[in-house]
Coordinates of C-alpha atoms and ligand atoms in Angstrom, one line a residue:
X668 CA 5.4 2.7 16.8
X669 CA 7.8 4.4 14.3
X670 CA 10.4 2.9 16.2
X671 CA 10.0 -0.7 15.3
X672 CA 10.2 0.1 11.4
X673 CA 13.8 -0.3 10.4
X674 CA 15.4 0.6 6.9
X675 CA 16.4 -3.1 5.7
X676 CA 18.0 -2.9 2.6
X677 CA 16.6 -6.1 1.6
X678 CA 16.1 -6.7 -2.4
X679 CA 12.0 -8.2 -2.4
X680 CA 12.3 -8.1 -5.9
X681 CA 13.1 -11.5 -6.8
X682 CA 9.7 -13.0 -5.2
X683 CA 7.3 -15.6 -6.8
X684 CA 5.8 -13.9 -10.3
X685 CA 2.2 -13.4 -10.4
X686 CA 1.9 -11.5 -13.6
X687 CA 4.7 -9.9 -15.6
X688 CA 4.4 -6.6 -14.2
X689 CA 3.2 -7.2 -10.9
X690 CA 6.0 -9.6 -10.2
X691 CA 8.7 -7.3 -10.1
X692 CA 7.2 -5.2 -7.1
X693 CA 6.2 -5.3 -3.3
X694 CA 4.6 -8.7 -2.6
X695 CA 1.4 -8.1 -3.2
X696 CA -0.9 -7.1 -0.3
X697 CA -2.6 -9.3 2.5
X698 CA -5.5 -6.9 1.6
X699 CA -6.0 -7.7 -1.9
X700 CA -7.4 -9.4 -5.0
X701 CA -3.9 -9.9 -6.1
X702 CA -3.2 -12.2 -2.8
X703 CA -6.2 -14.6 -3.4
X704 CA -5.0 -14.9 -7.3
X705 CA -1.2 -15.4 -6.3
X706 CA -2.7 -18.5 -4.2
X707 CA -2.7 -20.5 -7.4
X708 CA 1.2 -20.1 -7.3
X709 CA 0.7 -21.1 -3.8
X710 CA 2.0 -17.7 -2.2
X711 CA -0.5 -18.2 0.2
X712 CA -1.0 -15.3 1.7
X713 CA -4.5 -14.7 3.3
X714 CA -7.1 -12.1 1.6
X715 CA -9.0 -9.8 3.9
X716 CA -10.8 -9.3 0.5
X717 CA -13.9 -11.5 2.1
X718 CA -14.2 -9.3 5.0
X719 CA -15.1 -6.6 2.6
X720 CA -18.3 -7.9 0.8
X721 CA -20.0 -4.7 -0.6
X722 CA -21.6 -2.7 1.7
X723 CA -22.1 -4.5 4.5
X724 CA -20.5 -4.2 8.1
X725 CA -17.4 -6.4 7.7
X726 CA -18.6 -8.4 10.8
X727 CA -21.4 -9.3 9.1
X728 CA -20.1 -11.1 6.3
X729 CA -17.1 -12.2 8.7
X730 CA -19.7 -13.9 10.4
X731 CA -21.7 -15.2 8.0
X732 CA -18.5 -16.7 6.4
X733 CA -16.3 -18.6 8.9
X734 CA -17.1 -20.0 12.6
X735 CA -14.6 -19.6 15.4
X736 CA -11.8 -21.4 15.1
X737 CA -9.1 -19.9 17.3
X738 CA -9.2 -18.0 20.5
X739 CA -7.0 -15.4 21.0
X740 CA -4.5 -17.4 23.0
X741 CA -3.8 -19.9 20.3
X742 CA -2.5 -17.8 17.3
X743 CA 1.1 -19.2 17.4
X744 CA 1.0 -22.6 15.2
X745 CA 4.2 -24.0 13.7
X746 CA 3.3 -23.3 10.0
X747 CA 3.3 -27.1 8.6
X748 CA 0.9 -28.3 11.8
X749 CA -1.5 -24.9 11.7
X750 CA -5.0 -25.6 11.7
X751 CA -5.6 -23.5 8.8
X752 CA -4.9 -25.5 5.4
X753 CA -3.9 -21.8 3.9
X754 CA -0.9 -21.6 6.1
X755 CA -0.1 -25.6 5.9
X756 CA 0.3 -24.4 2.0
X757 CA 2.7 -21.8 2.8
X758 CA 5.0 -23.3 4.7
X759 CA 4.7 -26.3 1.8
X760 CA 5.8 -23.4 -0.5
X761 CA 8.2 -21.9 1.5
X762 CA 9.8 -25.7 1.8
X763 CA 9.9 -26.3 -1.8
X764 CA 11.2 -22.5 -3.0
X765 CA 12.7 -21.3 0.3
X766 CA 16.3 -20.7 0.8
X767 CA 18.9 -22.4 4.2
X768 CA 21.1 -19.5 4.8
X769 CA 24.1 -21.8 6.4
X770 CA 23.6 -24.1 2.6
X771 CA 23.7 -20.9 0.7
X772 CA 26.8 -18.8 2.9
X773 CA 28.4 -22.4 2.3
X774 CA 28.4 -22.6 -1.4
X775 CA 26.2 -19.4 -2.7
X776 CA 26.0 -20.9 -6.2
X777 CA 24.4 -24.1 -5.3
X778 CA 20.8 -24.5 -4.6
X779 CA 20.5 -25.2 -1.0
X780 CA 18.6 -27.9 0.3
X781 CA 15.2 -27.1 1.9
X782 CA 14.5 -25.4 5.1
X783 CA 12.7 -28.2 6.1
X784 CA 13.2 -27.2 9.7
X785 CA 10.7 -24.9 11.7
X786 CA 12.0 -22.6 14.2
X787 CA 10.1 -23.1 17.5
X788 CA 10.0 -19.9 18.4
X789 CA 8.3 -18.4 14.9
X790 CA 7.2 -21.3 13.2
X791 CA 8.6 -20.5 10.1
X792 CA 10.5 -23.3 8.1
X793 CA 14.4 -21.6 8.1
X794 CA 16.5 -24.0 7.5
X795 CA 17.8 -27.1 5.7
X796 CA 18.3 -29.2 9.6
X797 CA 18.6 -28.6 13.3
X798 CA 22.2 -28.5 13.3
X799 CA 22.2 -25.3 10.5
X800 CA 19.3 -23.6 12.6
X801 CA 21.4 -24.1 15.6
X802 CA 24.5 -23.2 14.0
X803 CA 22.6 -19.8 12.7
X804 CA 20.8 -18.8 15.7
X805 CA 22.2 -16.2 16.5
X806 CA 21.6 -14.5 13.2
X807 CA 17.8 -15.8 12.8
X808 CA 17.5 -14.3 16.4
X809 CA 17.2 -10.6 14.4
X810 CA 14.3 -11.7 12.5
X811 CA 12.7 -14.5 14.4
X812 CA 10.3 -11.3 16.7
X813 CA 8.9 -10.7 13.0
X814 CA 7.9 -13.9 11.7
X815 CA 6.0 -14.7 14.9
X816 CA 4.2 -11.5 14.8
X817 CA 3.6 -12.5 11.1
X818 CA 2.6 -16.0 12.2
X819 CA 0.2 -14.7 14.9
X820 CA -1.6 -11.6 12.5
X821 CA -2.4 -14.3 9.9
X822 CA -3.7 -16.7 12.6
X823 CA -5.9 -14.0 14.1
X824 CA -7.1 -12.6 10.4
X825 CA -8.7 -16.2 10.1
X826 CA -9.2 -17.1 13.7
X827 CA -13.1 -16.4 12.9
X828 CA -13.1 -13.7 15.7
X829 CA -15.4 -10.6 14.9
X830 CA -12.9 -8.6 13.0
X831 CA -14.1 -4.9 14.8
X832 CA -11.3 -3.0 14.0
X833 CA -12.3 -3.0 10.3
X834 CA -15.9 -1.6 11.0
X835 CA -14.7 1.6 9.8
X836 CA -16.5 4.8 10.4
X837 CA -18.7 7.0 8.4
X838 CA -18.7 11.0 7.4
X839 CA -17.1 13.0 9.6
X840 CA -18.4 16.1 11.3
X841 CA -17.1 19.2 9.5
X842 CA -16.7 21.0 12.4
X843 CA -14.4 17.9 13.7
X844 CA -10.7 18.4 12.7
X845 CA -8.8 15.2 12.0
X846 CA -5.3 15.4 12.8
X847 CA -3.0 13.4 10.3
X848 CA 0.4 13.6 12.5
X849 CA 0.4 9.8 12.4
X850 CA -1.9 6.2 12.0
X851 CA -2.8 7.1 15.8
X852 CA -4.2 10.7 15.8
X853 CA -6.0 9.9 12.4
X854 CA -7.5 6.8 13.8
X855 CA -8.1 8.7 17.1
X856 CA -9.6 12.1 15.6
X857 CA -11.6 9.7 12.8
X858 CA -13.3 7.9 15.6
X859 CA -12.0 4.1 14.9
X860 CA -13.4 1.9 17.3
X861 CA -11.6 -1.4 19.0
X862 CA -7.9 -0.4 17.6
X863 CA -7.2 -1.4 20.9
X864 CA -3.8 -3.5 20.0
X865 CA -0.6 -3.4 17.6
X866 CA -2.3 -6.2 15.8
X867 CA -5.3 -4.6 14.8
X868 CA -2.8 -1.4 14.2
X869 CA -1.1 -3.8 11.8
X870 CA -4.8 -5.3 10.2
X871 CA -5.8 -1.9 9.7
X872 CA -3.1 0.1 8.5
X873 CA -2.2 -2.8 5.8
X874 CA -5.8 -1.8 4.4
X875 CA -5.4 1.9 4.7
X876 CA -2.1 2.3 3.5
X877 CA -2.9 3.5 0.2
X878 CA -5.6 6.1 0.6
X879 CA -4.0 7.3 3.3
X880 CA -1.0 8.1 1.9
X881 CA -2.8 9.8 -0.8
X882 CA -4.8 11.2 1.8
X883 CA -2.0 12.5 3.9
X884 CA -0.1 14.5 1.4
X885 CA -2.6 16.1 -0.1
X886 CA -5.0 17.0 3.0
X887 CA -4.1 20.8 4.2
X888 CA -3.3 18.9 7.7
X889 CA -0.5 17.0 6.1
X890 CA 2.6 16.2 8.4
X891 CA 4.8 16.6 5.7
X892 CA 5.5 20.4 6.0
X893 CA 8.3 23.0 4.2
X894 CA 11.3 22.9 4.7
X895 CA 11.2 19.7 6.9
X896 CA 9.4 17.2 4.3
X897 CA 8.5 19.8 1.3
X898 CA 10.4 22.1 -1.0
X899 CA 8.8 25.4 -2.2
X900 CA 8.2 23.3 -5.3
X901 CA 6.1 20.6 -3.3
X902 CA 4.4 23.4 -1.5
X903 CA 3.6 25.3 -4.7
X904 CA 2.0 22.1 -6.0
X905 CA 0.3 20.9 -3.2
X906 CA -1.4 24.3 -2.6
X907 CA -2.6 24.2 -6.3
X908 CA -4.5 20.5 -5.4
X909 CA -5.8 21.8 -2.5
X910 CA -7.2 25.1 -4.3
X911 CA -9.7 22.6 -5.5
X912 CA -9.3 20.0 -2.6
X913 CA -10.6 22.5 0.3
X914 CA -12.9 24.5 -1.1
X915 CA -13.5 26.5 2.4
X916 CA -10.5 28.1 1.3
X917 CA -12.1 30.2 -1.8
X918 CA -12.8 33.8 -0.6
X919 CA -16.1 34.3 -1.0
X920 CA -17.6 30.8 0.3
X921 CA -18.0 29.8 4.1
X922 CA -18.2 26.8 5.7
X923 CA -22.0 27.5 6.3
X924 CA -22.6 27.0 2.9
X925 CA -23.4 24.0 0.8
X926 CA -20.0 23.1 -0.2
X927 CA -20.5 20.2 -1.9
X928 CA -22.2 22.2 -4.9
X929 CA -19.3 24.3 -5.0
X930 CA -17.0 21.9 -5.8
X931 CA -17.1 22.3 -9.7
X932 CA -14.1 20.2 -10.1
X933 CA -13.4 16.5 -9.6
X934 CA -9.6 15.4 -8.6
X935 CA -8.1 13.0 -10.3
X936 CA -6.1 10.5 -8.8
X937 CA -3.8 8.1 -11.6
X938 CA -2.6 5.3 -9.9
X939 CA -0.2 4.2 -12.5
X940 CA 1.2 0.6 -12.7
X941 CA -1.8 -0.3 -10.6
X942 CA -2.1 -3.5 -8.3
X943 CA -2.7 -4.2 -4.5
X944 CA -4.1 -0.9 -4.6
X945 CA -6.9 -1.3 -7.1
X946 CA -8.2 -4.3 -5.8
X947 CA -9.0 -2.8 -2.7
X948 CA -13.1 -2.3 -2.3
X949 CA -14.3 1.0 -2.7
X950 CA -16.0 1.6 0.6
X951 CA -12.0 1.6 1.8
X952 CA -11.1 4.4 -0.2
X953 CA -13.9 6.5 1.2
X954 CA -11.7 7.1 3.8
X955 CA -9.8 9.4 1.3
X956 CA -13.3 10.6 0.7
X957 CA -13.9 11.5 3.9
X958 CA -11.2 13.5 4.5
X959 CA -12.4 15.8 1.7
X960 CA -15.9 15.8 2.3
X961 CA -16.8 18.4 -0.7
X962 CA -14.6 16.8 -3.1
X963 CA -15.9 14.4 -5.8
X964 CA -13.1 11.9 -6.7
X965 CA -11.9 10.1 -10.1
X966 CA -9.3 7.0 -9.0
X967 CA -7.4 5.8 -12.4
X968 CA -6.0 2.7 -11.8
X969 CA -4.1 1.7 -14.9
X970 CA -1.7 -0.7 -15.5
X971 CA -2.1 -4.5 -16.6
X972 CA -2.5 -5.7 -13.5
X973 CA -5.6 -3.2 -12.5
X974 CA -8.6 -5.0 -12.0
X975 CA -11.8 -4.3 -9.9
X976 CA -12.9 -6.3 -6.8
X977 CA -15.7 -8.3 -6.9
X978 CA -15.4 -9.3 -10.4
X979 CA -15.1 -12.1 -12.9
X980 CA -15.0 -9.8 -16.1
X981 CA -11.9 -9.7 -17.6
X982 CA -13.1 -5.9 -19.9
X983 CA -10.0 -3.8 -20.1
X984 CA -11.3 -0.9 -19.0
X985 CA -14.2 -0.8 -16.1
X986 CA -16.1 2.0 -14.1
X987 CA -17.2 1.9 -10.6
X988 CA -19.5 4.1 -9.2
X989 CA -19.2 4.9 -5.1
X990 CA -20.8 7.5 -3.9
X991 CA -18.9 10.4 -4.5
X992 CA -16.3 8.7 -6.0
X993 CA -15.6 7.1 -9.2
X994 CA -13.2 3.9 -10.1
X995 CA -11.9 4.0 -13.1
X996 CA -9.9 0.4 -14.1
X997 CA -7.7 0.2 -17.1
X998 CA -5.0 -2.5 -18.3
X999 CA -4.0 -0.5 -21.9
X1000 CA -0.2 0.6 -21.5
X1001 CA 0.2 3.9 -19.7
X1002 CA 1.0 5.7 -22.7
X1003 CA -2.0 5.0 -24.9
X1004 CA -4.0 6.1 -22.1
X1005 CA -2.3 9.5 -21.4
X1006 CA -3.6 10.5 -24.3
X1007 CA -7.4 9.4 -23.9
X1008 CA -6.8 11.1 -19.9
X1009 CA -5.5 14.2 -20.9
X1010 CA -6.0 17.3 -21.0
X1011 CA -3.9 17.6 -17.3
X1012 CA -4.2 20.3 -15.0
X1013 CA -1.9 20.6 -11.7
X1014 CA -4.7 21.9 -10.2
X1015 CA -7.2 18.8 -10.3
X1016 CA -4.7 16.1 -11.4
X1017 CA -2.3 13.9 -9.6
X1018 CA -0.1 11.0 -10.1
X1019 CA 0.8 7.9 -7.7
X1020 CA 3.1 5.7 -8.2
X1021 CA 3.1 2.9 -5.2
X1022 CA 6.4 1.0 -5.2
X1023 CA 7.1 1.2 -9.2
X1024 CA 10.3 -0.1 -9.1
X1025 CA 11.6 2.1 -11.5
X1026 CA 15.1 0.8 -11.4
X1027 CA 14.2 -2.7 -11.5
X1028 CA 15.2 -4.5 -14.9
X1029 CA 11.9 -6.3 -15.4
X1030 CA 9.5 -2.9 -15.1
X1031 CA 12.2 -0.2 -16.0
X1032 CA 11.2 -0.6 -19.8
X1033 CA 8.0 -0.1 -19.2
X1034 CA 8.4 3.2 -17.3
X1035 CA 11.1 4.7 -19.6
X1036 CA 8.1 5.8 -21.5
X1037 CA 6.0 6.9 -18.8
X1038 CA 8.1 9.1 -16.7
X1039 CA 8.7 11.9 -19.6
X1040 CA 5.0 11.9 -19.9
X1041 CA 4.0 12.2 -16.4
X1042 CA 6.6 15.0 -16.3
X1043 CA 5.1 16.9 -19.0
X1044 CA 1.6 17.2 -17.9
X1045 CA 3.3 19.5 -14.8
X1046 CA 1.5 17.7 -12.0
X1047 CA 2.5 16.3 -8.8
X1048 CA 4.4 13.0 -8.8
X1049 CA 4.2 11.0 -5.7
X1050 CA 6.1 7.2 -5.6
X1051 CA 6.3 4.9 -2.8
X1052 CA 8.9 1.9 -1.8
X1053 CA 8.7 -0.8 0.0
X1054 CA 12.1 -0.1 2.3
X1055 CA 14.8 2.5 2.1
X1056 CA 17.0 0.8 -0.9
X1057 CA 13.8 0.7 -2.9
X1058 CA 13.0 4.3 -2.6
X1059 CA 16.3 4.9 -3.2
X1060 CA 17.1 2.5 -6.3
X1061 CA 13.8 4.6 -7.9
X1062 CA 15.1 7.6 -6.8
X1063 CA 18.9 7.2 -8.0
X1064 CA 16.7 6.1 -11.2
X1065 CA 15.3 9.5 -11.9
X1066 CA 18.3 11.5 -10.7
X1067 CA 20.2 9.7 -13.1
X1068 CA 18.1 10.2 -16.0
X1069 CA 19.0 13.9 -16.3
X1070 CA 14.9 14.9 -16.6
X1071 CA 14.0 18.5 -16.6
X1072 CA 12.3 17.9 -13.0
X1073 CA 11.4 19.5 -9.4
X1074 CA 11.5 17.3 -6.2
X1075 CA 8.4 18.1 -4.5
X1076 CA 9.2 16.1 -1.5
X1077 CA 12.5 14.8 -0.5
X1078 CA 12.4 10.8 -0.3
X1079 CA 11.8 9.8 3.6
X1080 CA 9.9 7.5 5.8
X1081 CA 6.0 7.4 4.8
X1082 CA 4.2 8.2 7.8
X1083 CA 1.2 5.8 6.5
X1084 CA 3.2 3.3 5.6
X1085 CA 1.7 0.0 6.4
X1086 CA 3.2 -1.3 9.6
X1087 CA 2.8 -5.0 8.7
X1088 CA 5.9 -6.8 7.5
X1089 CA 5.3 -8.9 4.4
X1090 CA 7.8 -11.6 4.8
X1091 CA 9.5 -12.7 1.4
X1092 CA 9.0 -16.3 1.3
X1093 CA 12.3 -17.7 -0.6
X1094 CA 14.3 -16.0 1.7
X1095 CA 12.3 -15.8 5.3
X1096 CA 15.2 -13.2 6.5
X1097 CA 13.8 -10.6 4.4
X1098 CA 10.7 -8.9 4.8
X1099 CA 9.5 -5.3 4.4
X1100 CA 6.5 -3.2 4.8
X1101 CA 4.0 -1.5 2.1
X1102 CA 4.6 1.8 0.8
X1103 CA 7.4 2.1 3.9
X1104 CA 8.9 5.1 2.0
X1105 CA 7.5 8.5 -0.2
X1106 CA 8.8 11.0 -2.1
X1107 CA 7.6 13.5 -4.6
X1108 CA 8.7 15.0 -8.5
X1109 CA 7.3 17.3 -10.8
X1110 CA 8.3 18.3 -14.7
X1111 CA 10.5 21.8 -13.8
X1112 CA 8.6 24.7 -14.9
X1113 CA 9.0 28.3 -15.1
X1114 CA 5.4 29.8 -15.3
X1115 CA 2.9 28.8 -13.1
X1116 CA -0.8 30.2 -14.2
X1117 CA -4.0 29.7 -12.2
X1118 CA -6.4 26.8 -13.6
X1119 CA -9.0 28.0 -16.3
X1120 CA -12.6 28.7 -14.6
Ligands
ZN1321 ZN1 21.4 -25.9 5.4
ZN1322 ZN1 12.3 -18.1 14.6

């Protein structure tokens, strides 16, 4: 599978605004609250968020929702004559904001006329007439594979078929090792039913991609490894987290025991300029959990654009319960909430950053503060980006900064990366994936001492 992600260089960043931070950033995720409320600005993108009601099985209230619509043979629609009025509003959108590459290699500083014509073969409104499609076929040929496969997944997501593959699975075993070498094996060893196809691959990991990226660096089966992925800095921090993380590991206590009342510390995560990923239900980040079955959880999502699911209160700062985790949601600026947060401790604290655009000039400001902060407390750093220029416009960012800091882990290919393309819909060409790359920093110190008792 890791073969069909390619770097692509693309700049997402100038995609419809849906809040003043948020707007800078990834297009916001299929998966998420922030989806339905970018609808209003008619980015229609579909939300698996009703799939998710609460507790239940997501069949259930799959089923109780929609009726059949499509079978599985008719998921390819032109956009402007699909049977679902969500996608008849995209490709409206994409007509009315959307971008004809032959207009705009023609005479860049003009606004091109709208890509009122679909491509047959993706459905995707690309260009201006049938004589500029035809004219640029060759080039839309590199991207045209995508946008069907786009196309299709959003088809099937409403198609009104049961929706198996997110029927996700409870506790695991403890004597059952999972093995995190990639979305396969953890799927496998985790006992995911029905991920019988790419498509549901796609489906699932678009939902997953954020706990399991937390998941997968800090879990002791972590495929990033020393040397390869990890300096002796990452490593140093990393064991610290999972000191408290894998509790098995303390001399003294064995698996036979009751872990879970040894865990006398809870691991926070900060999820720091906070979107997709904090309107994501909490039943998906028990898969995180799970993987750390004697661990109790605190998720800090803060940022102005981090709001629970499944609400209409607009309170600045909200608590979920879930079992034994617990959802923290604030919208204050980071910095007057590092100081309500902290004490820190690199032993029970970590930060993630998912695609922060650092470098970008509409959210640099706001991080300038941040970063010298998060650097101070000593803990692990962890960012994401949604293709390699991304990772590397956030990474050039902090090298050039001249911070007193330790790379943890060298910027790379995120093995839980989501592996649906989002496609940016004023330029169709473009399109890139969710957290697609990670790396990792810490504030450079010279003493490490083991965590108070
Ligand atoms: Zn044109
Ligand atoms: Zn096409």
């Amino acid at each position: 599978m890791a073969s069909r992600i390619r770097p692509l260089g693309l700049a997402l960043r100038t995609l419809p605004r849906t809040g003043a931070v948020a707007a800078a950033r990834f297009p916001s995720s299929i998966a998420t609250q922030a989806a339905a409320r970018v609808a209003a600005s008619a980015r229609r993108s579909l939300s698996l968020k009703s799939f998710f009601t609460s507790r239940r099985p997501a069949s259930e209230s799959f089923t109780s929702q929609f009726e059949p619509v499509l079978e599985q043979a008719d998921l390819f629609h032109p956009l402007s004559k699909s049977p679902l009025a969500p996608v008849r509003a995209k490709a409206e959108w994409i007509v009315a904001h959307g971008t004809c590459p032959v207009c705009k290699e023609h005479a860049p500083e003009e606004k091109s006329k709208a890509p009122k014509h679909e491509c047959p073969d993706c459905g995707y409104p690309t260009h201006c007439s049938e004589e500029h499609y035809n004219m640029d076929k060759e080039h839309h040929k590199h991207v045209c594979g995508t946008l069907r496969e786009v196309n299709e997944d959003e088809h099937d997501l409403r198609s009104g078929r049961r929706m198996k593959e997110f029927e996700f699975p409870g506790a695991q075993h403890r004597d059952e090792a999972i093995n995190l070498s990639n979305w396969d094996t953890f799927l496998y060893t985790r006992g995911f039913l029905s991920m019988n196809s790419e498509r549901s691959m796609r489906h699932v990991s678009h939902v997953l991609t954020y706990p399991l990226t937390i998941g997968s660096v800090l879990h002791q089966s972590s495929p990033y490894q020393l040397g390869k992925d990890l300096t002796v800095e990452g490593l140093k921090s990393l064991a610290a987290l999972r000191h408290t993380l894998h509790p098995a590991m303390i001399p003294g206590i064995t698996q036979s025991q009751d872990l879970r009342s040894t865990a006398t510390h809870t691991v926070r995560i900060f999820c720091l300029g906070a979107r997709a990923e904090s309107h994501l239900p909490p039943h998906i980040y028990m898969q995180l959990a799970y993987l750390f079955p004697t661990t109790a959880f605190q998720i800090h999502f803060v940022g102005p654009d981090a709001i629970p699911p499944h609400t209409k209160s607009k309170e600045p700062h909200q608590h979920v319960h879930y079992e034994q985790m617990t959802f923290v949601y604030d919208n204050s600026r980071y910095e007057s909430y590092h100081a309500e947060a902290g004490p820190f401790n690199p032993y029970y604290d970590v930060f993630f950053l998912f695609s922060p655009g650092l470098a970008h000039p509409s959210t640099k400001a706001m991080w300038k503060p941040t970063i010298p902060l998060l650097l101070d407390t000593k803990c692990a750093i962890f960012g994401t980006g949604f293709d390699e220029q991304d990772v590397m416009n956030d990474v050039n960012e902090i090298e050039g900064a001249g911070y007193e800091l330790d790379w943890l882990m060298k910027p790379r290919e995120n093995v839980f990366r989501s592996l649906k393309h989002e496609v940016n819909m004023t330029d169709v060409r473009q399109s890139a994936q969710c957290n697609w790359g990670i790396w990792g920093i810490r504030g450079r110190r010279y003493d490490v001492k083991p965590a108070d008792e």
